[in-house]
CSV table of C-alpha atoms and ligand atoms in Angstrom, one decimal:
chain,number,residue,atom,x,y,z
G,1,UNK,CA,-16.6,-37.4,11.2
G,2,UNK,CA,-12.5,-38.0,10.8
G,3,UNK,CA,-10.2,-35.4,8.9
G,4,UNK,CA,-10.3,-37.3,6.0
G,5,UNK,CA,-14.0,-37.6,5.9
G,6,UNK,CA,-14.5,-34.0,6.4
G,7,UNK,CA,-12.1,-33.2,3.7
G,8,UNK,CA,-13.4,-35.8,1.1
G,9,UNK,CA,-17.2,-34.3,2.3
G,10,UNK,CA,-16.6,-30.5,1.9
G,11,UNK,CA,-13.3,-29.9,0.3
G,12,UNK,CA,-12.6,-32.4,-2.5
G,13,UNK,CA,-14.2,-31.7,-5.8
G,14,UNK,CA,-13.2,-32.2,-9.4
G,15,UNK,CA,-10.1,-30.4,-10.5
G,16,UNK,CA,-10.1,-30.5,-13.9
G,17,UNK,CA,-8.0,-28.0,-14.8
G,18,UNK,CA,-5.4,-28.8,-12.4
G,19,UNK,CA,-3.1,-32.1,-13.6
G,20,UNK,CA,-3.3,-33.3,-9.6
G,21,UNK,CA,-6.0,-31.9,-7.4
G,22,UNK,CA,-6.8,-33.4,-3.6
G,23,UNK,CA,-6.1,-36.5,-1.9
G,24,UNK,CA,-2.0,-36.8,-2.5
G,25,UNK,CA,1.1,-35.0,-0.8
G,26,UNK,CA,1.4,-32.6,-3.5
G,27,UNK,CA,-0.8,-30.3,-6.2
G,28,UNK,CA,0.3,-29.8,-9.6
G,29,UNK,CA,-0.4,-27.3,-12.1
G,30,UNK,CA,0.7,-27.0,-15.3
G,31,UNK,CA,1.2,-23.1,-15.9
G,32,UNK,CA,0.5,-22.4,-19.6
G,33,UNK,CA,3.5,-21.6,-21.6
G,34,UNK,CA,4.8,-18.2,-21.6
G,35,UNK,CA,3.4,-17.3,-18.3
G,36,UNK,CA,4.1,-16.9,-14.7
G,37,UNK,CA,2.3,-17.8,-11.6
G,38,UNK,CA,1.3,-14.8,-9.4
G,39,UNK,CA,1.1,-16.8,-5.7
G,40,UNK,CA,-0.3,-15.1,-2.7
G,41,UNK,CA,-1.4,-15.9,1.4
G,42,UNK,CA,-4.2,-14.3,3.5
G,43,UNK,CA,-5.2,-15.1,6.4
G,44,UNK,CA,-8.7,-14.7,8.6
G,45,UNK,CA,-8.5,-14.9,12.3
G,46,UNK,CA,-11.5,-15.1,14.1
G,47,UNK,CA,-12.0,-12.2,16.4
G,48,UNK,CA,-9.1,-10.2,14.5
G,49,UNK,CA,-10.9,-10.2,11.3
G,50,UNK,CA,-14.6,-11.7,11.7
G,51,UNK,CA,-17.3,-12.2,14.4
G,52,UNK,CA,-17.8,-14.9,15.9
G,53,UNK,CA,-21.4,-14.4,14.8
G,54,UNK,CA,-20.5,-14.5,11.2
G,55,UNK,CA,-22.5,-16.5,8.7
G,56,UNK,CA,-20.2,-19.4,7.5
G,57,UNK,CA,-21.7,-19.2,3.8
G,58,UNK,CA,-20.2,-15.4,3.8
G,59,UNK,CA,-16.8,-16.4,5.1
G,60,UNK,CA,-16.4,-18.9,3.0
G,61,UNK,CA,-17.0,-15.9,0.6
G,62,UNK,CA,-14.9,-13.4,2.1
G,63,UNK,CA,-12.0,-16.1,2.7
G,64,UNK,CA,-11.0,-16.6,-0.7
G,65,UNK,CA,-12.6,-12.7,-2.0
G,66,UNK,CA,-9.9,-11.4,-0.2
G,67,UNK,CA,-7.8,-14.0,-1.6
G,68,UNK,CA,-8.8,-13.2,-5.2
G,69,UNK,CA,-8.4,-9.9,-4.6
G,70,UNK,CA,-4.5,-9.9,-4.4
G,71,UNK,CA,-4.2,-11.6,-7.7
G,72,UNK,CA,-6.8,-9.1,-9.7
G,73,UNK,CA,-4.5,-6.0,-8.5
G,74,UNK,CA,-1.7,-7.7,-9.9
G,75,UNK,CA,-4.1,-8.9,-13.1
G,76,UNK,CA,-3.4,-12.2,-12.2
G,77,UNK,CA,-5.9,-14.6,-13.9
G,78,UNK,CA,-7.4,-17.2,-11.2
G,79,UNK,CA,-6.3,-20.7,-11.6
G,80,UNK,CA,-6.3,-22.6,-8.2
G,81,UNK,CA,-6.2,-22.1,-4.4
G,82,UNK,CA,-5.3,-23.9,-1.3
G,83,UNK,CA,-7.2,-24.0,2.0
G,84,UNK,CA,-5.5,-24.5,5.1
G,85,UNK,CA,-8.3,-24.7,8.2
G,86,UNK,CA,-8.2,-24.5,11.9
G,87,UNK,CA,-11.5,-25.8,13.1
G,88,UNK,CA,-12.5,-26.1,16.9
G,89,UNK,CA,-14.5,-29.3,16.0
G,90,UNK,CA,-16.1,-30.8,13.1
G,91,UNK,CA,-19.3,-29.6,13.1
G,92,UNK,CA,-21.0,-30.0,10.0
G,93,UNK,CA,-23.9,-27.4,10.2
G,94,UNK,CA,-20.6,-25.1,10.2
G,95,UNK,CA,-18.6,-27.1,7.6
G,96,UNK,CA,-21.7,-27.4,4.7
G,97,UNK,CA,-22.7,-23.7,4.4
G,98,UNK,CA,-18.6,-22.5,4.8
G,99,UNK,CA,-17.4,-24.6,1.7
G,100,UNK,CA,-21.1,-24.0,0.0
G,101,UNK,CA,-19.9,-20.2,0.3
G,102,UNK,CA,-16.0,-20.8,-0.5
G,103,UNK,CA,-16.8,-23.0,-3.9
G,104,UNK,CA,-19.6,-20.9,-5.1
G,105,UNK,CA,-16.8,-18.1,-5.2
G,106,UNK,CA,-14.5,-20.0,-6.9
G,107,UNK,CA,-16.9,-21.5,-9.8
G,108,UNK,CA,-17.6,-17.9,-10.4
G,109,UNK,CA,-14.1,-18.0,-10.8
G,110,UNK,CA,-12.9,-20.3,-12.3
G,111,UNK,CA,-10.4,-21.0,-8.9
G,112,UNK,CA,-9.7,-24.8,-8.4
G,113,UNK,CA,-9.4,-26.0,-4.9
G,114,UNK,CA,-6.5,-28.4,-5.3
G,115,UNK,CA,-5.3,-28.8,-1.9
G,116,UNK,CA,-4.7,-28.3,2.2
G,117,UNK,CA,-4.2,-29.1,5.3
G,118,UNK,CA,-7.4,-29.5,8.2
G,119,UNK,CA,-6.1,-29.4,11.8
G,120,UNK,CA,-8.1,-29.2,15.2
G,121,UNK,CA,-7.7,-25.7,16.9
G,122,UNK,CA,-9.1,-22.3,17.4
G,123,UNK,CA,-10.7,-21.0,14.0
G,124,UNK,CA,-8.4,-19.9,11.8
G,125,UNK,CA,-8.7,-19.6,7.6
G,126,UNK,CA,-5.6,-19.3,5.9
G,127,UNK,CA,-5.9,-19.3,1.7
G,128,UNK,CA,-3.6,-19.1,-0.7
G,129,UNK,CA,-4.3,-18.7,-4.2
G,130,UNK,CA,-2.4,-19.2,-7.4
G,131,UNK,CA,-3.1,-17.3,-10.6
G,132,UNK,CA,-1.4,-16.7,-14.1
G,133,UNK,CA,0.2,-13.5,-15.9
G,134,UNK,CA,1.4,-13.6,-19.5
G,135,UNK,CA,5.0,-12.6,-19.9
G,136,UNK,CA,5.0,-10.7,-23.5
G,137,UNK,CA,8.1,-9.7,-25.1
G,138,UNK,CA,10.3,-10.8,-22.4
G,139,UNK,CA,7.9,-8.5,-20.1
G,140,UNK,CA,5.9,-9.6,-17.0
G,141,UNK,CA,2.1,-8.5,-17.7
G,142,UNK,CA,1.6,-8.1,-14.0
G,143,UNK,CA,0.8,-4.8,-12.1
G,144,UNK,CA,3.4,-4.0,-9.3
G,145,UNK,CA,3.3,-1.3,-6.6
G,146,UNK,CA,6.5,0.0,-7.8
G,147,UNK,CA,5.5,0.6,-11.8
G,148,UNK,CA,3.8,4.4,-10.6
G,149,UNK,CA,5.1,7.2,-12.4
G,150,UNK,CA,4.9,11.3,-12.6
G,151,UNK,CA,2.0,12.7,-14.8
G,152,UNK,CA,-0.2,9.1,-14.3
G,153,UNK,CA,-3.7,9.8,-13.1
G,154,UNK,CA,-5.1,8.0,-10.1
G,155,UNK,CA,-8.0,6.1,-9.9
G,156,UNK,CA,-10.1,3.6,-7.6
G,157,UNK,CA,-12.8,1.4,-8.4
G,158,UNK,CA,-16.1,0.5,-7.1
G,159,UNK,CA,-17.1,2.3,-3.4
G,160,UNK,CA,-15.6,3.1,-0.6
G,161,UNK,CA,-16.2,3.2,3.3
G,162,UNK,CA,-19.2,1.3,3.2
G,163,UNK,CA,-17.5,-1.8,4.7
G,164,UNK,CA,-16.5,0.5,7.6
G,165,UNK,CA,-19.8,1.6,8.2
G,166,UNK,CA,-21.2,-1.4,9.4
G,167,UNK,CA,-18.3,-2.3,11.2
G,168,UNK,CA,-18.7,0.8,13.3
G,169,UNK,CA,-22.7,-0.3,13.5
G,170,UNK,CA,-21.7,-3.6,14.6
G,171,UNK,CA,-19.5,-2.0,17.4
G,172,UNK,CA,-22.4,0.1,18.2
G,173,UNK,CA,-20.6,3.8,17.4
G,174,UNK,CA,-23.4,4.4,14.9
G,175,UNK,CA,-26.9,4.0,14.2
G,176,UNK,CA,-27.9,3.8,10.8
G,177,UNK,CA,-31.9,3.2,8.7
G,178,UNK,CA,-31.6,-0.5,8.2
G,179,UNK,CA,-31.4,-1.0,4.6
G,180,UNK,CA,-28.5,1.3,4.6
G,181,UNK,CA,-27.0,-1.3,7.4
G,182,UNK,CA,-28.0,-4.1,5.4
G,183,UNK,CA,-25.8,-2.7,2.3
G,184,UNK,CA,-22.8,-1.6,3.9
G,185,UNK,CA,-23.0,-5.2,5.6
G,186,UNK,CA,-23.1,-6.7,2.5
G,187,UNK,CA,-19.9,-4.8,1.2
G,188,UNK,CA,-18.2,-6.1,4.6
G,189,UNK,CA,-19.3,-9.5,4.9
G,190,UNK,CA,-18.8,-10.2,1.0
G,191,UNK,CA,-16.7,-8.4,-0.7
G,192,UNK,CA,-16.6,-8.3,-4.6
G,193,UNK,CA,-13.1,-9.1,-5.5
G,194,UNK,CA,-12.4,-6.8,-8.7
G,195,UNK,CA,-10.9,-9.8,-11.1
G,196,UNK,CA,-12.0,-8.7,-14.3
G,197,UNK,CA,-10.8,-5.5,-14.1
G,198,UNK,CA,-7.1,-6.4,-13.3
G,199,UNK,CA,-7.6,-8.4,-16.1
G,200,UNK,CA,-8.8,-5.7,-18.3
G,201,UNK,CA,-6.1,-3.6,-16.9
G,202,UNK,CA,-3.3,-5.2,-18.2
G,203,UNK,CA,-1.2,-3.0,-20.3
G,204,UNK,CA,-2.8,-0.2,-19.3
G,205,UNK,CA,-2.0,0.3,-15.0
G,206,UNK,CA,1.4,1.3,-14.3
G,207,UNK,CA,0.7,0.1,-11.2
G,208,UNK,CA,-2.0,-1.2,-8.9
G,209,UNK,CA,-2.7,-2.5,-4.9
G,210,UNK,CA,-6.0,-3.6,-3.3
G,211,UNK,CA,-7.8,-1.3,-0.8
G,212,UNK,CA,-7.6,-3.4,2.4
G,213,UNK,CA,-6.1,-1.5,4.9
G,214,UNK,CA,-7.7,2.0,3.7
G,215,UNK,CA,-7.2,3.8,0.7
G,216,UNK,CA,-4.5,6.5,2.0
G,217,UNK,CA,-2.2,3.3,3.5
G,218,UNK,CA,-2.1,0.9,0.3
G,219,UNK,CA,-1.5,4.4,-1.9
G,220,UNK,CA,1.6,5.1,0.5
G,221,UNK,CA,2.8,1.1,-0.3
G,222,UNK,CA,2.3,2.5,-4.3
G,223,UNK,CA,4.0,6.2,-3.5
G,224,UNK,CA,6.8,4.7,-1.7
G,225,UNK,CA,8.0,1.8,-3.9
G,226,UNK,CA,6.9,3.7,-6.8
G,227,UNK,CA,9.5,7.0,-5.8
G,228,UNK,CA,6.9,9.0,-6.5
G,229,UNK,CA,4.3,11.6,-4.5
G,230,UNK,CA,0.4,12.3,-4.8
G,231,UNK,CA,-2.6,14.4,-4.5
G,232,UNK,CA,-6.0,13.1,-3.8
G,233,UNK,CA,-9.3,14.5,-3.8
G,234,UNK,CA,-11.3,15.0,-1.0
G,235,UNK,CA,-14.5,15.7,-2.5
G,236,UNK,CA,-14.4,13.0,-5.1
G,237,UNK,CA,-13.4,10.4,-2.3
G,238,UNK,CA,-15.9,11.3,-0.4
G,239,UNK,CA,-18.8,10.8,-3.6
G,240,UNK,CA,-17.4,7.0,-3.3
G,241,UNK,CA,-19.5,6.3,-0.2
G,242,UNK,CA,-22.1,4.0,-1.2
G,243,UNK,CA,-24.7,4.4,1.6
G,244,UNK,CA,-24.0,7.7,2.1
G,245,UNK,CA,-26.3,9.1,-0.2
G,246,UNK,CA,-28.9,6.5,1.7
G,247,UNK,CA,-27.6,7.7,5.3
G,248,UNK,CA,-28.0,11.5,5.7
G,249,UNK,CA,-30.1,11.3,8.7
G,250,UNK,CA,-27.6,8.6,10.3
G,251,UNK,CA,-26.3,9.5,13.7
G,252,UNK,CA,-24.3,8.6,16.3
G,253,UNK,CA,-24.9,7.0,19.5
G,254,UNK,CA,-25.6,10.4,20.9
G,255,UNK,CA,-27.7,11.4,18.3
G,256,UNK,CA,-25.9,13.9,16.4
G,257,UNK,CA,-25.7,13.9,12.4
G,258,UNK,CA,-22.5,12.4,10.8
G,259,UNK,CA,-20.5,14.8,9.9
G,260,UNK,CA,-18.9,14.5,6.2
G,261,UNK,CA,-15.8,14.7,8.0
G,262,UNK,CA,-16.6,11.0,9.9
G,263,UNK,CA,-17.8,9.9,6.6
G,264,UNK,CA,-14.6,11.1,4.9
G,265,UNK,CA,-12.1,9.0,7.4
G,266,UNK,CA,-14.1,5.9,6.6
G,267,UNK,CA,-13.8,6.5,2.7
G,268,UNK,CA,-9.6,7.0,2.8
G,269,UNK,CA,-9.0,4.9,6.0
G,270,UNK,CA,-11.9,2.5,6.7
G,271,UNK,CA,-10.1,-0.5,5.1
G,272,UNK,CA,-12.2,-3.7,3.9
G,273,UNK,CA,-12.8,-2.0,0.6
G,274,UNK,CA,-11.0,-4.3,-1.9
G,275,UNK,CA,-11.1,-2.0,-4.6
G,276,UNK,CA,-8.6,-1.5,-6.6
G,277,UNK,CA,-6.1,1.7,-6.6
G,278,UNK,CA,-4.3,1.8,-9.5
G,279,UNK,CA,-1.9,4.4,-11.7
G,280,UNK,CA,-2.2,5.1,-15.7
G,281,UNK,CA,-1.0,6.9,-17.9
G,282,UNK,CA,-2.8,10.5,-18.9
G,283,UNK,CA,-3.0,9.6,-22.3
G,284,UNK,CA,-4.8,6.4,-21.4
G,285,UNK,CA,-7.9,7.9,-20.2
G,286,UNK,CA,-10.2,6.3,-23.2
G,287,UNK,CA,-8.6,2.9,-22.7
G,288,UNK,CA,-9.1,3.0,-18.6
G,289,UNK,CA,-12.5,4.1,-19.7
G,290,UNK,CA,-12.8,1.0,-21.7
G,291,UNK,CA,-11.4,-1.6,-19.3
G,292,UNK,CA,-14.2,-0.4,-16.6
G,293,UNK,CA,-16.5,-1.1,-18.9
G,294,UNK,CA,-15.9,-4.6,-20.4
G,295,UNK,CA,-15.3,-5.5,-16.7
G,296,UNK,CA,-18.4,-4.0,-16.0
G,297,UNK,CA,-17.0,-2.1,-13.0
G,298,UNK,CA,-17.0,1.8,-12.0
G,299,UNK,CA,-13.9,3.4,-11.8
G,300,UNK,CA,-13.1,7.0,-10.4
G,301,UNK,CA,-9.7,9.3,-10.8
G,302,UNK,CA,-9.4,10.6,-7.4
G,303,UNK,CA,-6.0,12.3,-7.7
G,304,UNK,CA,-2.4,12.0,-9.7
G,305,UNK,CA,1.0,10.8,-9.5
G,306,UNK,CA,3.4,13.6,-8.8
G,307,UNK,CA,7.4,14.0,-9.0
G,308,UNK,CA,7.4,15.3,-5.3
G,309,UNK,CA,7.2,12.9,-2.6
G,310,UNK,CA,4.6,12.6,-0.2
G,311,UNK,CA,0.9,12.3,-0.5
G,312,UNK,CA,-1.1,15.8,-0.6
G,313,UNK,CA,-4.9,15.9,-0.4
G,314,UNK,CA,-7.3,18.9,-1.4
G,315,UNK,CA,-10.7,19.3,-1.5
G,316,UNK,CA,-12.8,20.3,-4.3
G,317,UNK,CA,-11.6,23.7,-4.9
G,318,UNK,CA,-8.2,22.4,-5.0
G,319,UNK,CA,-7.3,24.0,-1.0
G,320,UNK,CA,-5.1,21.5,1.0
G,321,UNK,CA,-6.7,19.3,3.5
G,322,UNK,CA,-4.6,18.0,6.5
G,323,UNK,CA,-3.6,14.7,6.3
G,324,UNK,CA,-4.8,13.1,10.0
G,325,UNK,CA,-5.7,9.7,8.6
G,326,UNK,CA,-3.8,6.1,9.8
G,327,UNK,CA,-5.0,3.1,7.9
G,328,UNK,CA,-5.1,-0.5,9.9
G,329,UNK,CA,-2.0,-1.8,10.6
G,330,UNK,CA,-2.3,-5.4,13.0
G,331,UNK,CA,0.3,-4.1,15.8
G,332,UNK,CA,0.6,-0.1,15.8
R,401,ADP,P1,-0.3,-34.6,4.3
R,401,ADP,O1,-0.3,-35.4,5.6
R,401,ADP,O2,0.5,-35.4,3.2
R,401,ADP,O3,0.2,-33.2,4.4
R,401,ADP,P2,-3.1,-34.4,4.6
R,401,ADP,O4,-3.4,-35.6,5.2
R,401,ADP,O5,-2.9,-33.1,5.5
R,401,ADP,O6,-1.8,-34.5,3.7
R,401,ADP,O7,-4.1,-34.0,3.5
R,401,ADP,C1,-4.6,-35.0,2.6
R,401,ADP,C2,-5.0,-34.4,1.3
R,401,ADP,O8,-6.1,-33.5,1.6
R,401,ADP,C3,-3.9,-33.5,0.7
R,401,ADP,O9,-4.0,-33.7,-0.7
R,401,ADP,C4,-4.3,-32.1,1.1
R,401,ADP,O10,-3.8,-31.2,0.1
R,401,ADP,C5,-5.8,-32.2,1.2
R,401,ADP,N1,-6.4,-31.3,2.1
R,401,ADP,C6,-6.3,-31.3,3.5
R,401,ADP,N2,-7.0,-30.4,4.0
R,401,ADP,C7,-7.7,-29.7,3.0
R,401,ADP,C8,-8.6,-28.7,3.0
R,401,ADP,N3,-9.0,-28.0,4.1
R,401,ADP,N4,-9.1,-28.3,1.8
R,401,ADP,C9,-8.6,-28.9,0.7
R,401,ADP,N5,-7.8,-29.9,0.6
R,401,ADP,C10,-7.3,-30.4,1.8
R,402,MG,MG1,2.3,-35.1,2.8
């Protein structure tokens, strides 16, 4: 099988919302009128951010989740994506269940896959996706890091740590039942990218960022470009754990209990939650209650924006916790 077999095999499909899809130099979309395009890259590296090991059909997934994950903390509306591909060779019992996983995704979606570029070399996955944001009144509908404000309330959606949990399984630092492996494995290897709640969010978050590094990082990217300081809540954070509830008898390798402490660094510094952390206003509380639930999704207020800088955290008494956590960061 040649490049352009493989492409025309797995990667061209029917674009009909694009004007131009696969197969010339260039894409083209037509953005509706009175919108912009939100554009943004990720990249997967193999041994950096999967196993070897990794089902194909779930990084197809995660590839463009992650993706799609950038554009609904912004509440960008998915219209298209580009793939650009590293492949050791063309094998096809790799190449069939990868795009099976990708393009299932983006139906959901409603994410075109108008173009790319398929070179020979060690696996790498590089996506980037383009999405849409209505400008109204002159005013950009999108969600920035910077839009944060004093008095908002802070909230996350979904769960969080899960993903961490079976990372730390898979590097054998815990031993967990195995249904509780198999669902945090599930939160790691395919992630639910939160689109319809960006959506839903617009007009309403001041700001917003997606929880891929760990939840206390990305908050510092909103504190920081936002002016602006926070407290968190320990105790609420730490109700976010998914299999926790499942997990009480997991241990480590020696044997001991986790400690709610353990738990608690996965929940604000794990990383591979894509959530999303977002600000609002106090006085939106009923319409934030709304949006989560036309989109169908949980959402928790785990803390508030304050005037003074800095990010406090306090458990559920209100005492202050010490901040020891460090979220990923590719070369600390
Ligand atoms: P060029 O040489 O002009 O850059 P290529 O020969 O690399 O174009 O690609 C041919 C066509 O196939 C282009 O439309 C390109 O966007 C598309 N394409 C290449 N690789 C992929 C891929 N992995 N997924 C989707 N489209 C791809
Ligand atoms: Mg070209």
């Amino acid at each position: 099988m040649g490049e352009f077999d493989l492409i025309a095999r797995f990667f061209k499909r029917p674009t009909p919302q694009a004007v131009l899809g696969v197969g010339d130099d260039c894409a083209l979309l037509q953005p509706a009128p009175g919108t912009q395009l939100a554009i943004s890259s990720d990249m997967l590296v193999e041994g950096r951010h999967f196993l070897s090991t990794v089902d194909p059909y779930k990084l197809g997934h995660k590839a463009l989740a992650v993706n799609l994950s950038d554009l609904a903390a912004c509440g960008a509306k998915p219209l298209a994506f580009t793939l650009a591909l590293a492949l050791p060779r063309a094998d096809e019992a790799w190449l069939a269940p990868f795009s099976r996983g990708l393009l299932a995704l983006a139906d959901a979606h409603g994410c075109e896959l108008v173009g790319g570029d398929t070179t020979q070399g060690p696996l790498n996955i590089c996506i980037t996706v383009f999405g849409e944001v209505p400008v109204v009144n002159g005013r950009s509908q999108a969600h920035l890091r910077s839009g944060a404000q004093a008095g908002d309330d802070l909230y996350v959606s979904g769960t969080l740590g899960d993903a961490r949990l079976a990372l730390e399984v898979f590097r054998g630092t815990v031993c967990v039942p195995g249904p509780v492996f198999e669902a945090a494995r599930l939160r790691m290897e395919q992630p639910t990218p939160r689109v319809a709640l960006g959506l839903a969010l617009r007009g309403i978050a001041t700001a917003a960022i997606d929880v891929s590094d760990g939840l206390l990082g990305d908050l510092g990217h909103i504190l920081k470009q936002s002016g602006v300081g926070a407290t968190v809540n320990t105790e609420i954070a730490l109700t976010l754990i998914k299999t926790r509830v499942a997990c009480m008898n997991a241990t480590d390798l020696s044997g001991t209990e986790l400690l709610p402490s353990q738990w608690l660094t996965w929940a604000l510094a794990g990383g591979d939650d894509y959530e999303l952390l977002f600000t609002a206003s106090a006085s939106a509380r009923s319409r934030v209650a709304a949006a989560a639930q036309a989109s169908q999704t949980t959402v928790t207020r785990i803390g508030q924006i304050e005037q003074e800088r800095g990010l406090r955290l306090v458990d559920g008494q209100g005492q202050a916790v010490p901040n020891t956590y460090t979220s990923f960061d590719h070369f600390a």
